[in-house]
Tab-separated table of C-alpha atoms in Angstrom:
chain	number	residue	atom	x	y	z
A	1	UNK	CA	-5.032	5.435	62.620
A	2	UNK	CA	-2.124	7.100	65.376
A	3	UNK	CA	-0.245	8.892	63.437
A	4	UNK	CA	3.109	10.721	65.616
A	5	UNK	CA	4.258	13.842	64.257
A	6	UNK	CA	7.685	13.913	63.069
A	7	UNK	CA	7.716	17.709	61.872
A	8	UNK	CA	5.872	20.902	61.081
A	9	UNK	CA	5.956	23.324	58.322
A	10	UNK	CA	4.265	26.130	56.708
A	11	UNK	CA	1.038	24.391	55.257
A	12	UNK	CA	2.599	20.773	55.742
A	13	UNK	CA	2.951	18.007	58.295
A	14	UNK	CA	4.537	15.017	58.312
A	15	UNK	CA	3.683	11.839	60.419
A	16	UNK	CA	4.374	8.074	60.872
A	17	UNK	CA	2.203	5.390	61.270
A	18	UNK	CA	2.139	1.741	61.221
A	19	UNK	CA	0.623	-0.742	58.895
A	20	UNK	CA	1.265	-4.136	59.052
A	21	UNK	CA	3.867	-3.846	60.820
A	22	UNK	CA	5.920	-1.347	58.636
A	23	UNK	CA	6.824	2.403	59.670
A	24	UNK	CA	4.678	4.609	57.146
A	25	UNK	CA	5.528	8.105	56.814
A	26	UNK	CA	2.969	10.414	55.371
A	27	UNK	CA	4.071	13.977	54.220
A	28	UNK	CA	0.684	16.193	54.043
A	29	UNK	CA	0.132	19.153	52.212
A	30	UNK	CA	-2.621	21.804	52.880
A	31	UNK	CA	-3.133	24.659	50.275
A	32	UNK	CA	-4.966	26.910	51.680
A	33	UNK	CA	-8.317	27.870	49.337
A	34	UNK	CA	-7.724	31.473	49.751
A	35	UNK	CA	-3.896	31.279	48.307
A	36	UNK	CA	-4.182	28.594	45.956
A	37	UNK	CA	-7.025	27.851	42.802
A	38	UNK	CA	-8.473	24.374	42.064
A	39	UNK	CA	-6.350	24.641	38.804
A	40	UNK	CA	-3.232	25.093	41.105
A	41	UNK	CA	-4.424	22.615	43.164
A	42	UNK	CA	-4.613	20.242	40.486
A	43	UNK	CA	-1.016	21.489	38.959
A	44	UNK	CA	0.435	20.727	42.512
A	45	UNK	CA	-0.621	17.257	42.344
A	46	UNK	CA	-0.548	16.646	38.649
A	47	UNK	CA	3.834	17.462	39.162
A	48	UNK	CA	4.087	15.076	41.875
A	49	UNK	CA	2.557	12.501	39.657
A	50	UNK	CA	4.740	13.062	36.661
A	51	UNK	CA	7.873	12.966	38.393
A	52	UNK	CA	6.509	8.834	39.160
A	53	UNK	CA	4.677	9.392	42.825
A	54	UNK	CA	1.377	8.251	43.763
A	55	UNK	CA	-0.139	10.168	46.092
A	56	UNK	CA	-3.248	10.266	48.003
A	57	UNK	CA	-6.070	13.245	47.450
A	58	UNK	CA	-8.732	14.981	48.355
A	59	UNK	CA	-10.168	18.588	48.208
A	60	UNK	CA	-7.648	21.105	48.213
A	61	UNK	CA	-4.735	18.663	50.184
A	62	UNK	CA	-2.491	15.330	49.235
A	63	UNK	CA	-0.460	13.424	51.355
A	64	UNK	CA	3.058	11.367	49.842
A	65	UNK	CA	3.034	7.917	50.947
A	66	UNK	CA	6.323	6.613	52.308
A	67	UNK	CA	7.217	3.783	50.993
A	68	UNK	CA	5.815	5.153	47.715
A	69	UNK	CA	6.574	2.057	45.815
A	70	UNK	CA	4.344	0.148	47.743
A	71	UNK	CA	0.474	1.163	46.435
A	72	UNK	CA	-0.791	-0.687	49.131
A	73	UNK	CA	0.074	1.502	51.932
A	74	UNK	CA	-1.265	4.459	50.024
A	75	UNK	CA	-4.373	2.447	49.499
A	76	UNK	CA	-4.807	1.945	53.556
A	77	UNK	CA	-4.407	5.576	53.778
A	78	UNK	CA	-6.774	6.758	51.488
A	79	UNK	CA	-9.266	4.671	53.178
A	80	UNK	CA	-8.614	6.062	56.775
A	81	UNK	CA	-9.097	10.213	55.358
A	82	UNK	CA	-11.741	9.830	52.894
A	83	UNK	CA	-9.474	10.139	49.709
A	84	UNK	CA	-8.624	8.286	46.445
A	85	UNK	CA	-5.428	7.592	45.279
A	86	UNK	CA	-3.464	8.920	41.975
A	87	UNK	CA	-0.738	6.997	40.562
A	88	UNK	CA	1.730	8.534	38.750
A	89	UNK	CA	0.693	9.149	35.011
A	90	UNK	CA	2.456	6.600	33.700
A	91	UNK	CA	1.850	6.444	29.265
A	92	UNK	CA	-0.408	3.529	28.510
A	93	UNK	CA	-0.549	1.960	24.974
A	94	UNK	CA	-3.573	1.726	22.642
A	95	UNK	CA	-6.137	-0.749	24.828
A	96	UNK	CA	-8.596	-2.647	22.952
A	97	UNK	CA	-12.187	-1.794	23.508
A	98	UNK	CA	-12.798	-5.258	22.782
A	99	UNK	CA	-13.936	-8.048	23.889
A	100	UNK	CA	-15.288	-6.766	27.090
A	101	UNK	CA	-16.892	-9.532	29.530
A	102	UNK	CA	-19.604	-8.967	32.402
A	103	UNK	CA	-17.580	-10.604	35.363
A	104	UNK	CA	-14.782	-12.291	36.406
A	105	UNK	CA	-15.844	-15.826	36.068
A	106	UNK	CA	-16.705	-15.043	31.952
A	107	UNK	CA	-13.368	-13.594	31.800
A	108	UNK	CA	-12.093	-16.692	33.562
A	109	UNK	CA	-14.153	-18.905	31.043
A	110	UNK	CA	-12.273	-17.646	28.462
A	111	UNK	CA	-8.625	-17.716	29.646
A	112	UNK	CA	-9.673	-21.372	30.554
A	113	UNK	CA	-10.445	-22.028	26.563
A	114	UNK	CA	-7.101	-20.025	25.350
A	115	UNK	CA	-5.097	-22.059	27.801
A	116	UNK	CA	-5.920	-22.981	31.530
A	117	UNK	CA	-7.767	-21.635	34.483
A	118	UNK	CA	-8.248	-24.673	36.947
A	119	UNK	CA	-7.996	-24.372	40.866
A	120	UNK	CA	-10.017	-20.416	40.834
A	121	UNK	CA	-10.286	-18.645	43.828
A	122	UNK	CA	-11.766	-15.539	44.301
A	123	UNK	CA	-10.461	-12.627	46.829
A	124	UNK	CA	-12.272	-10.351	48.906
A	125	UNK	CA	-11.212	-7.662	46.360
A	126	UNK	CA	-13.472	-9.010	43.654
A	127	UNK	CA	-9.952	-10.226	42.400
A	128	UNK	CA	-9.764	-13.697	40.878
A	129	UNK	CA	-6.501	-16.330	41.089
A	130	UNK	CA	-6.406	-18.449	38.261
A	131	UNK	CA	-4.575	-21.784	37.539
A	132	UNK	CA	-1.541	-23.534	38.784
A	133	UNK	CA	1.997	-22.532	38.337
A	134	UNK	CA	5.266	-24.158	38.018
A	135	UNK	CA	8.595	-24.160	39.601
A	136	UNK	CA	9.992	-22.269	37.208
A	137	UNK	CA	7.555	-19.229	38.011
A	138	UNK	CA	9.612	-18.013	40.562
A	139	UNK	CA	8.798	-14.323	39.720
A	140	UNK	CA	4.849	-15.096	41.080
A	141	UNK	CA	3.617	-12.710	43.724
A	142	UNK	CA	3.774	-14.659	46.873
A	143	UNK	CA	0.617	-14.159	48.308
A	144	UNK	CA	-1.035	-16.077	44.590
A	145	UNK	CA	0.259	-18.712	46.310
A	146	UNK	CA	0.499	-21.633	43.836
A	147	UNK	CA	-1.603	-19.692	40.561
A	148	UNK	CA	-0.223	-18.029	37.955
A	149	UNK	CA	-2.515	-15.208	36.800
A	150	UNK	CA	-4.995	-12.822	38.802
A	151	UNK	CA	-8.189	-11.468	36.991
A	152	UNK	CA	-9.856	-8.816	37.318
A	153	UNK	CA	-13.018	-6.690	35.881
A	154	UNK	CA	-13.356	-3.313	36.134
A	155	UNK	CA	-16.507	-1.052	36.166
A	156	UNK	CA	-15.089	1.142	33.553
A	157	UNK	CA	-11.628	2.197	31.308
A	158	UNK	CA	-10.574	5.088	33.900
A	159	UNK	CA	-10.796	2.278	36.524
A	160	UNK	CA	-8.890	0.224	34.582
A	161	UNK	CA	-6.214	2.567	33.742
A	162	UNK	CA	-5.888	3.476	37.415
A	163	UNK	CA	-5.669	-0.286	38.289
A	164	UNK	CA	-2.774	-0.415	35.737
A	165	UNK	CA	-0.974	2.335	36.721
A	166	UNK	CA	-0.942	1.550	40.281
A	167	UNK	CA	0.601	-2.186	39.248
A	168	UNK	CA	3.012	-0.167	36.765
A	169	UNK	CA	3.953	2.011	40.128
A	170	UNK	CA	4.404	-1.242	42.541
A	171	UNK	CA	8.222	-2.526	42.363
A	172	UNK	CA	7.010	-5.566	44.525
A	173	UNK	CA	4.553	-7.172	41.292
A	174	UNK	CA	6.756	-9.196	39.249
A	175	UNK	CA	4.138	-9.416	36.699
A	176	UNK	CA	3.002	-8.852	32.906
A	177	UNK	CA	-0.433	-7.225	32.483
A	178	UNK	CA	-2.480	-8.199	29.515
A	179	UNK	CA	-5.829	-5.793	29.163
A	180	UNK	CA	-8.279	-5.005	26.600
A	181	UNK	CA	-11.994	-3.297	27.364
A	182	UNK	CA	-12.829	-3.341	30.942
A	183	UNK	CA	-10.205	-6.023	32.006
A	184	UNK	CA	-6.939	-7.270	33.454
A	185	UNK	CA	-5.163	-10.276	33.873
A	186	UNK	CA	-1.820	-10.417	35.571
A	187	UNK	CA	0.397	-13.119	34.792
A	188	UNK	CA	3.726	-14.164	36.236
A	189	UNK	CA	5.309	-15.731	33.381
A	190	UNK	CA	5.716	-13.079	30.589
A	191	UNK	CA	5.477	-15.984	27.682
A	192	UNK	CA	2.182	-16.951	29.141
A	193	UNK	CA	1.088	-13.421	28.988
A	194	UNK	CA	2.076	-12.821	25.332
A	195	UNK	CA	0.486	-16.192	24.343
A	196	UNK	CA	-2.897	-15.113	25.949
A	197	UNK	CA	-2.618	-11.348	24.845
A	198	UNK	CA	-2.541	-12.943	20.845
A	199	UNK	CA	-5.279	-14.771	21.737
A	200	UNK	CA	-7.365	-12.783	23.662
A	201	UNK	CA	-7.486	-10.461	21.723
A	202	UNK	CA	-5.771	-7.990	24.469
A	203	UNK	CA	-2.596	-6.073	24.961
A	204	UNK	CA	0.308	-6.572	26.560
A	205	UNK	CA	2.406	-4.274	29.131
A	206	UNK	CA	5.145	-5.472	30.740
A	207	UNK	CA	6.381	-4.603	33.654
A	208	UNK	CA	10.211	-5.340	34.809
A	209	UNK	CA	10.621	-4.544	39.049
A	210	UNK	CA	13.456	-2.772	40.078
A	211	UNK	CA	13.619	-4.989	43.100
């Protein structure tokens, strides 16, 4: 991935790429294994996380994704160095470890008994669209084109809570998040959400965007 330098500093770089079409600046930062412990390392990162940044990470370095709000781009990143990516350490509530399901689809069996999962199409991301919305879900991510909740199961509860925290960091998912166990189901109609949370058995987080 080009990436043109924009400036230079003591242990740090900065450089802007394009993805999709959008101007991604990515601030690096080395710390040298000589100067700086794992445990500083790890304090480094863990205060750019609890000030609400995601960042990307590997070995003794991190890069700041710019646009931060968008996890996405930070994703793409990741994927092009070799590193994961830490959302910021949001507080989750209590999660259910129960009922847990073995894929998608059962989860998608049972959302169709508590209320309706017609029309299911599954994503390349192991992510399944569920149902059919209405007008008045205006606040529906517009690439679910015409569903109203996206599924997902996940191979354990750290995975999970990443997932979560990633949507929690994303100003651009208009969406309520109901999760128990080792899955989530997005929904864009908050009502919807609470209704299948009670029935589900699962908890609900909301999540209000800022844009």
């Amino acid at each position: 991935m080009p990436c043109k330098v924009l400036r230079r500093r003591t242990g740090a770089l900065d450089c802007e790429a394009q993805i999709s079409g959008t101007t991604v600046e990515n601030q690096i930062q080395v710390l040298h294994p000589k100067e700086f412990s794992r445990d500083e390392v790890g304090d480094s990162i863990a205060t750019w996380r609890n000030s609400g940044t995601t960042i990307v990470a590997a070995g003794n370095w991190f890069i700041r994704v710019l646009p931060n709000d968008v996890p996405a781009y930070s994703i793409k990143i990741a994927k092009a160095v070799g590193a994961i990516v830490l959302p910021p350490a949001y507080p989750l509530p209590d999660i259910p470890s129960t009922p847990a399901y073995r894929s998608t689809d059962a989860l998608a069996d049972a959302l169709d008994k508590a209320g309706s999962c017609i029309d299911r199409e599954r994503r390349s991301t192991g992510e399944l669209l569920c149902g059919r919305r209405t007008s008045e879900n205006k606040t529906c991510d517009t690439s679910w084109a015409n569903h109203h909740a996206l599924l997902l199961v996940h191979d354990n509860a750290a995975a999970r809570d990443g997932y979560i925290r990633l949507l929690l960091s994303d100003d651009h998912t208009p969406a309520a998040i109901v999760t128990a166990a080792n899955w989530t189901i997005q929904f864009c109609d908050p009502a919807q959400a609470r209704s299948t949370a009670d029935t589900l058995g699962g908890v609900l987080i909301n999540h209000s965007p800022t844009t």
